[in-house]
Structures are given as structure tokens and as C-alpha cells.
């Protein structure tokens, strides 16, 4: 992992709350913040996978505690944030990465699927940010980052509920930036195609419809990335770290594409 001694000093003595930390980008963010010296309060709905990440961080000499909860329940998220504060002390860093994707043609999307998607990706993100922001505004301030997606800025014929949820997350970030400045800064990071469990899931569904293999579907998309490769969770985590650091002091309400050059707006 990159970071080293310079990174270790960056968040020494700070406490960070990260959702969706059991896998993929959330796990990558947790590992990076741990290597930068932060103590981690980690959330996910998958308690056993979350315990594995907590163990990984502790084995590496870091400090992490698990607070499993379903982010689509505001009461459960508020309880998890409260327990994290009781266990670690004030939280001054927060990252929302919990999310789902489903590949369904727009004309086949059901109300139940829409409600589930928006319940986790939008409602879950907002009420996590609200719980963290209430605490930070009442206390020591802080910095928040929401993981959105380039899908926030470009529709998808087979993921209308996903792209709508992510566009709305960017809107939430803009509104909260206005509500929380200057004590708390909040920004969004919009990844492109990341090497996590979510990507094969997308391409298994697309490949089945297109009559190709999932790997062929992924390869065709990766061939369109100017940087010439799929991105890693740590590619995302390094931009998250930047937004959480003093370097981004004057930046709030932004949605940064971290996508290897796929889109430019
Ligand atoms: N993988 C990509 O290519 C990609 C691209 C752009 C944006 N994103 C976004 O990044 C975020 C993380 O995705 P990922 O690729 O790491 O996926 P992932 O599936 O590897 O990880 C997502 C995590 O969120 C957790 N989660 C799901 N529902 C939850 C809930 N209700 N409460 C708490 N935790 C829950 C899962 O258990 C899982 O650990 C998501 O918001 C996703 O939309 C991913």
C-alpha cells in the first residue's frame, strides 16, 4: 500500500467513520485511512466480512472497530454513529461508500427495485451524512466524502435507478456543502470502473443479454478508458484522502471524477 510515513502522520489522532467498509472501495478507503494514522469506525451490513477488515487493520497495527448496520435505516445509522462516538471519541472524518447496483432495462424496472436502490444509495447516504454532520457541527467540525459515480453525470439504459440515486447523491453533497460551511467541508468522488465485486456483477448481467462472456464485456469497457486500465479501490481512496486532508481546505460541494479520463464534466 502507498502512503508510508508521510501518510501515517496525516490523520494521526483523528477518528473516521466509513460505511460499506467490508468490501471494495469502502475497504480500500479504510485501509488507506488506517495507514495514514486514523482510528476507524467501520460500518457495513455484512458483519462477518466487516470483522475480517477490522482484523486486517488491527493485524497491520491500526485501530478499527466494527459497527454493522443497514444504512437504509436512519435509526440504525444514527445508533451506529452514536456507538462509534462512545467507543472512539469525536469523529472528524466521514466517508459513505455503502451502495448497491442492479442491471435492469429501464422499461422493466419495478417499483420495489426502485425503492430498494434509492433506499440504500440515496436515503442511506443522506442520513449517514446527516448523522455525522450533526455531530461535527455540534463539536469539532470535520470533513465528509460521499462515493457517488460517473453514473451521476451520465445516464445508463440498464441502470436508471442507480444513476438517479448517484445524481441525487451529488445534489445532496451540494446542498450539505451550503448547509455546513465553513465548519464542515463535504465533497463527492465519482469513480469510473473499479476492480470490486460490483463490476463483475454489472457485466454478468450485461453479458448474458449481449451473448458474450462477462470478461469480454469488461474488456470492451476498459478499452474505452484513456488511462488504459481498470482502476483499483486505492485509486479512489487516494482522492478521498485528499478531500479529507488540509490540502482541500477551500474545496466543498464538488464532485470529482476519478475515472481514468472516461468523462470530462
Ligand atoms: N465498482 C465500481 O465500478 C463503482 C463505480 C462507481 C461507483 N461505485 C460506488 O462505490 C461504492 C462502493 O462500491 P464497491 O464497488 O466497493 O462495491 P462492493 O459491492 O464491493 O461494496 C459495497 C459494500 O456496501 C455494503 N452495503 C450494501 N448495502 C448496504 C447497506 N444497506 N448498509 C450497509 N452496507 C451496505 C456491501 O455489503 C459491500 O460491502 C458504491 O456506492 C458504488 O455505487 C462503484
Coordinates of C-alpha atoms in Angstrom, one line a residue, residues 9 21 25 42 63 68 82 95 109 114-115 118 135 137 161 178 191 205:
X9 CA 1.1 11.5 10.1
X21 CA -16.2 -0.8 4.6
X25 CA -13.9 0.9 -2.3
X42 CA -16.3 0.7 10.2
X63 CA -7.1 0.7 15.3
X68 CA -22.6 -3.2 11.5
X82 CA -23.5 7.2 18.4
X95 CA -16.9 8.6 4.1
X109 CA -37.7 -1.7 -13.7
X114 CA -36.5 1.4 -7.4
X115 CA -37.4 1.8 -3.7
X118 CA -33.0 4.7 -3.6
X135 CA -22.1 15.5 15.4
X137 CA -21.4 20.8 13.5
X161 CA -32.4 3.8 -10.7
X178 CA -24.0 25.1 1.7
X191 CA -15.3 6.5 -9.6
X205 CA -26.0 -9.2 -16.4

